[in-house]
mmCIF file with all atom_site columns, C-alpha atoms in Angstrom:
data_model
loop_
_atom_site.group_PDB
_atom_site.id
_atom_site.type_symbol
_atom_site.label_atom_id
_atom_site.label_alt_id
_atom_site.label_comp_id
_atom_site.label_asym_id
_atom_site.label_entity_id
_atom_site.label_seq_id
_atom_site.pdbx_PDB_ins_code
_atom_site.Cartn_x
_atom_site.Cartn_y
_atom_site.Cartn_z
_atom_site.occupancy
_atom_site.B_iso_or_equiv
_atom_site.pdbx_formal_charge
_atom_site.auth_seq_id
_atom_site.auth_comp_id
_atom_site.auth_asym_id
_atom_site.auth_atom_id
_atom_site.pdbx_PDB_model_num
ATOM 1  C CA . UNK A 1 1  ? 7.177  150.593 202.652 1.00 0.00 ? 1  UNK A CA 1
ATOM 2  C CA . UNK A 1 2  ? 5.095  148.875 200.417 1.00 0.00 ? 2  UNK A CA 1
ATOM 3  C CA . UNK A 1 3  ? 6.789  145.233 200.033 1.00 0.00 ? 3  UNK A CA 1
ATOM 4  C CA . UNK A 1 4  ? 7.881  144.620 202.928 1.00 0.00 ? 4  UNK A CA 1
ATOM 5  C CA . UNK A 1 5  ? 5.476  142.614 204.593 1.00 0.00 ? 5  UNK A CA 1
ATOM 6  C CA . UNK A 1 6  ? 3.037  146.005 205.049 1.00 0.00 ? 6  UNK A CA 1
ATOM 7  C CA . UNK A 1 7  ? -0.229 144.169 203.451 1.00 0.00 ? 7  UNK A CA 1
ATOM 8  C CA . UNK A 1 8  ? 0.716  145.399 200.034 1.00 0.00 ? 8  UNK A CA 1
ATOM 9  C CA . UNK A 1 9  ? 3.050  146.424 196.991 1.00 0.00 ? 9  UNK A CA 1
ATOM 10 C CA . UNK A 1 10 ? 5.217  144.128 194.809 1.00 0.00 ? 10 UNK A CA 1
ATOM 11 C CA . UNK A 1 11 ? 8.291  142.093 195.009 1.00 0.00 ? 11 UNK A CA 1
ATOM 12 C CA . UNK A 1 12 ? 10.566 140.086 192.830 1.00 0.00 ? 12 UNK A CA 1
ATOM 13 C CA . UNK A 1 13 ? 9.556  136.941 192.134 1.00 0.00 ? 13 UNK A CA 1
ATOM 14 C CA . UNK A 1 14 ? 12.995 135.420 192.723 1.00 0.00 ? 14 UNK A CA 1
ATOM 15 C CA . UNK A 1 15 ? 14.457 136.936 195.943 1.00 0.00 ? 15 UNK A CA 1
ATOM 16 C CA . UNK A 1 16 ? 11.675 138.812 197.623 1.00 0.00 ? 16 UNK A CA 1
ATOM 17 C CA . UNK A 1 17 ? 13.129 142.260 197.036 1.00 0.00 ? 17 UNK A CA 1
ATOM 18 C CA . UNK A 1 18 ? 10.543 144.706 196.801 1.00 0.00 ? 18 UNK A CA 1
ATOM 19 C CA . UNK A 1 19 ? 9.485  146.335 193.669 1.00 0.00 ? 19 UNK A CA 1
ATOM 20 C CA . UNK A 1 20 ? 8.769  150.272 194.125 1.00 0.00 ? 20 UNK A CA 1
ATOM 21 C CA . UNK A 1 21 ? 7.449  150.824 190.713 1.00 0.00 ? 21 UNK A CA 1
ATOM 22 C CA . UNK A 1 22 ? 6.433  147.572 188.673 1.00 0.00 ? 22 UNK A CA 1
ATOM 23 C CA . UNK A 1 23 ? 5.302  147.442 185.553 1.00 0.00 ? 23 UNK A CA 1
ATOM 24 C CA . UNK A 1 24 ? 2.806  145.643 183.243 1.00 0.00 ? 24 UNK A CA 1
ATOM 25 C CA . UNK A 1 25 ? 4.724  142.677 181.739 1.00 0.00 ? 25 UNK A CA 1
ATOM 26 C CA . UNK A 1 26 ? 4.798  143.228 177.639 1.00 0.00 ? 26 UNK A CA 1
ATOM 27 C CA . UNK A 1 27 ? 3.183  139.673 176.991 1.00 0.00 ? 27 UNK A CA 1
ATOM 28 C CA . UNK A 1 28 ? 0.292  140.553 179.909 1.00 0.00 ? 28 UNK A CA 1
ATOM 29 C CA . UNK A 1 29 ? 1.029  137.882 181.947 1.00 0.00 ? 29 UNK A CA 1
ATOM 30 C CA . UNK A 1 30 ? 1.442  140.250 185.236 1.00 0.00 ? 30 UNK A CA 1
ATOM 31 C CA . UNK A 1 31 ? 3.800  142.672 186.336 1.00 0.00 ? 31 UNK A CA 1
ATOM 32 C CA . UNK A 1 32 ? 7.601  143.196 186.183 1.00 0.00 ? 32 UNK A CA 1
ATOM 33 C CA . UNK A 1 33 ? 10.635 145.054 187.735 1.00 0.00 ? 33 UNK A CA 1
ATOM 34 C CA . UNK A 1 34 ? 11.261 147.623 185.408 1.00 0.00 ? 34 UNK A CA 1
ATOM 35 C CA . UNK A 1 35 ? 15.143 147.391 186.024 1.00 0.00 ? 35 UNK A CA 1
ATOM 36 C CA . UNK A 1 36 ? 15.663 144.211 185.090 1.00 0.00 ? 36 UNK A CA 1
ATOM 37 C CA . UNK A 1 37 ? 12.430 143.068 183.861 1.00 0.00 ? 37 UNK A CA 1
ATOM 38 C CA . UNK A 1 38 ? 12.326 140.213 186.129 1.00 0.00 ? 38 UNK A CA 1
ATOM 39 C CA . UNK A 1 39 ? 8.359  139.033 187.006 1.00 0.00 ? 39 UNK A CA 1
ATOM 40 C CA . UNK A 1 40 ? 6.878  140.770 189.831 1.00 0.00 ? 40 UNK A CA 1
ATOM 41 C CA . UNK A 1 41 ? 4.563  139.493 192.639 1.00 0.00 ? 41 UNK A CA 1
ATOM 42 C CA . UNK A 1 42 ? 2.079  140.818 195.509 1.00 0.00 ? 42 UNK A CA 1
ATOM 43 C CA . UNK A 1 43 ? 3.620  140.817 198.812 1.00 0.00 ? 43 UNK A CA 1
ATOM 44 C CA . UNK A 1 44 ? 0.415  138.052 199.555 1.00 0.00 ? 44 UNK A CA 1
ATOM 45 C CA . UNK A 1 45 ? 1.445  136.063 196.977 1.00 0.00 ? 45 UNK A CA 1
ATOM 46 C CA . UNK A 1 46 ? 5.169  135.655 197.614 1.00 0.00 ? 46 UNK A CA 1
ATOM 47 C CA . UNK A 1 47 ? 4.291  134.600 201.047 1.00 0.00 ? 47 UNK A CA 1
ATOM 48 C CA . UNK A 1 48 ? 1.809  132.064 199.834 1.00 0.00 ? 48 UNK A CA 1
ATOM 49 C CA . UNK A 1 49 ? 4.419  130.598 197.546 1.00 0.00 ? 49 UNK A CA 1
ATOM 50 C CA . UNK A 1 50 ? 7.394  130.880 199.870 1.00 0.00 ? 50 UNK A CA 1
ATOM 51 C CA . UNK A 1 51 ? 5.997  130.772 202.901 1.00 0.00 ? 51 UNK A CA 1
ATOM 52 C CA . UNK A 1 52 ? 8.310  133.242 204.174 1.00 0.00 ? 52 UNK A CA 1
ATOM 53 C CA . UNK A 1 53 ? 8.902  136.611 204.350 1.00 0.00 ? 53 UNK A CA 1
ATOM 54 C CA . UNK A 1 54 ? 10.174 139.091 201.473 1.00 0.00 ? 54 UNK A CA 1
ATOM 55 C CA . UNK A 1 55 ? 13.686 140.096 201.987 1.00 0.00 ? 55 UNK A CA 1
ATOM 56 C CA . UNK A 1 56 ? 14.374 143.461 203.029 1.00 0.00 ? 56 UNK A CA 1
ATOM 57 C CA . UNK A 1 57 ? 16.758 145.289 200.824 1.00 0.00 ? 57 UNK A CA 1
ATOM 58 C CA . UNK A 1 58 ? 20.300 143.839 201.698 1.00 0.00 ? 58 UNK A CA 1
ATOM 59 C CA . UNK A 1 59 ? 19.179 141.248 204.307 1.00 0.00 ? 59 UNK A CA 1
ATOM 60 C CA . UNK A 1 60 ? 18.651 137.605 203.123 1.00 0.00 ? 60 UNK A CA 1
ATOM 61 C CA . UNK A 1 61 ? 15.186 136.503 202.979 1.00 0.00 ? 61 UNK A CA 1
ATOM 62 C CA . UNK A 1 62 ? 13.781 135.407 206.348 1.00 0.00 ? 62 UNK A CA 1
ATOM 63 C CA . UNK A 1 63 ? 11.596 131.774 205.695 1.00 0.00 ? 63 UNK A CA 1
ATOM 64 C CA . UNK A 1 64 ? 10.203 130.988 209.508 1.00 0.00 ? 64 UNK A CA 1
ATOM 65 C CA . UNK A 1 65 ? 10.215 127.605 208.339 1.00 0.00 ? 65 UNK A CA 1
ATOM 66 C CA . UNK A 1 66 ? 13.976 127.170 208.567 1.00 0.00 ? 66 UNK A CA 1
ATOM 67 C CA . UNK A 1 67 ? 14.482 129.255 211.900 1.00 0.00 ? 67 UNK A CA 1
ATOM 68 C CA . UNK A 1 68 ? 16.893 127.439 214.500 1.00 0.00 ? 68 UNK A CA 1
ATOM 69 C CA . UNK A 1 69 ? 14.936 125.686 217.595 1.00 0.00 ? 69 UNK A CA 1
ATOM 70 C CA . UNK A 1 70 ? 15.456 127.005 220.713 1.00 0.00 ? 70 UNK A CA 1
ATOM 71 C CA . UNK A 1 71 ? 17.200 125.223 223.127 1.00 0.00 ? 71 UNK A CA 1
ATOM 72 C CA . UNK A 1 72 ? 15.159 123.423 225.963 1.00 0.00 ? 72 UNK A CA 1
ATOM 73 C CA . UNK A 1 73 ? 15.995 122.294 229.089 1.00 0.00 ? 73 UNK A CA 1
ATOM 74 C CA . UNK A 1 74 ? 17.303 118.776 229.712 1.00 0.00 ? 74 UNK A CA 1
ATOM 75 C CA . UNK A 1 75 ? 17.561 118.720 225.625 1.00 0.00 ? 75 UNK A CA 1
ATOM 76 C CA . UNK A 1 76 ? 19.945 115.601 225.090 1.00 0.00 ? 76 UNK A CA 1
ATOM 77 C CA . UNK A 1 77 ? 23.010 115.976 223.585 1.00 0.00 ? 77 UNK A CA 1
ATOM 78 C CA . UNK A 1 78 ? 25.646 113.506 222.612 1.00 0.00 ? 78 UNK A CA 1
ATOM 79 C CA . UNK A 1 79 ? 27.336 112.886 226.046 1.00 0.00 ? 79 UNK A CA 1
ATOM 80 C CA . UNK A 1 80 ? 24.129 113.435 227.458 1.00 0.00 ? 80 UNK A CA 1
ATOM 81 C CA . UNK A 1 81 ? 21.069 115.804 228.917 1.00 0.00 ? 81 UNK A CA 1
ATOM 82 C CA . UNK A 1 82 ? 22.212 119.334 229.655 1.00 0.00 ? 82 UNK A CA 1
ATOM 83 C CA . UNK A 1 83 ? 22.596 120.001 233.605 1.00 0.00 ? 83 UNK A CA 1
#
């Protein structure tokens, strides 16, 4: 599934949805989503820019930067370390 983190393909430039048949943009500044004509970017390049990755198609998109910590042992809490 090209898009979708698989090395290749294009998605939007705005949400990370991939692309399954962009287009050449009509000023040639790179491609576009034919639906919509929103701009169009590699898979590589979305990650690069968003250092995340794309969204798969009615997920939200997935940034690892903003993941939840796990909980560790003894953590302190208000009230105190865990027991």
């Amino acid at each position: 599934a090209a898009g979708l983190g698989s090395g290749g393909g294009y998605v939007r430039a705005d949400n990370g949805q991939p692309v399954p048949n962009p287009q050449p943009s009509p000023n040639g500044g790179g491609m576009i989503d034919p639906r919509d004509g929103s701009p169009a970017m590699t898979t590589e390049q979305y990650q690069a820019v968003r250092g995340g990755l794309p969204a798969v198609p009615g997920m939200p998109q997935l940034n690892l930067g903003q993941m939840p910590r796990p909980l560790v042992p003894n953590q302190v809490f208000q009230g105190g370390p865990l027991k």
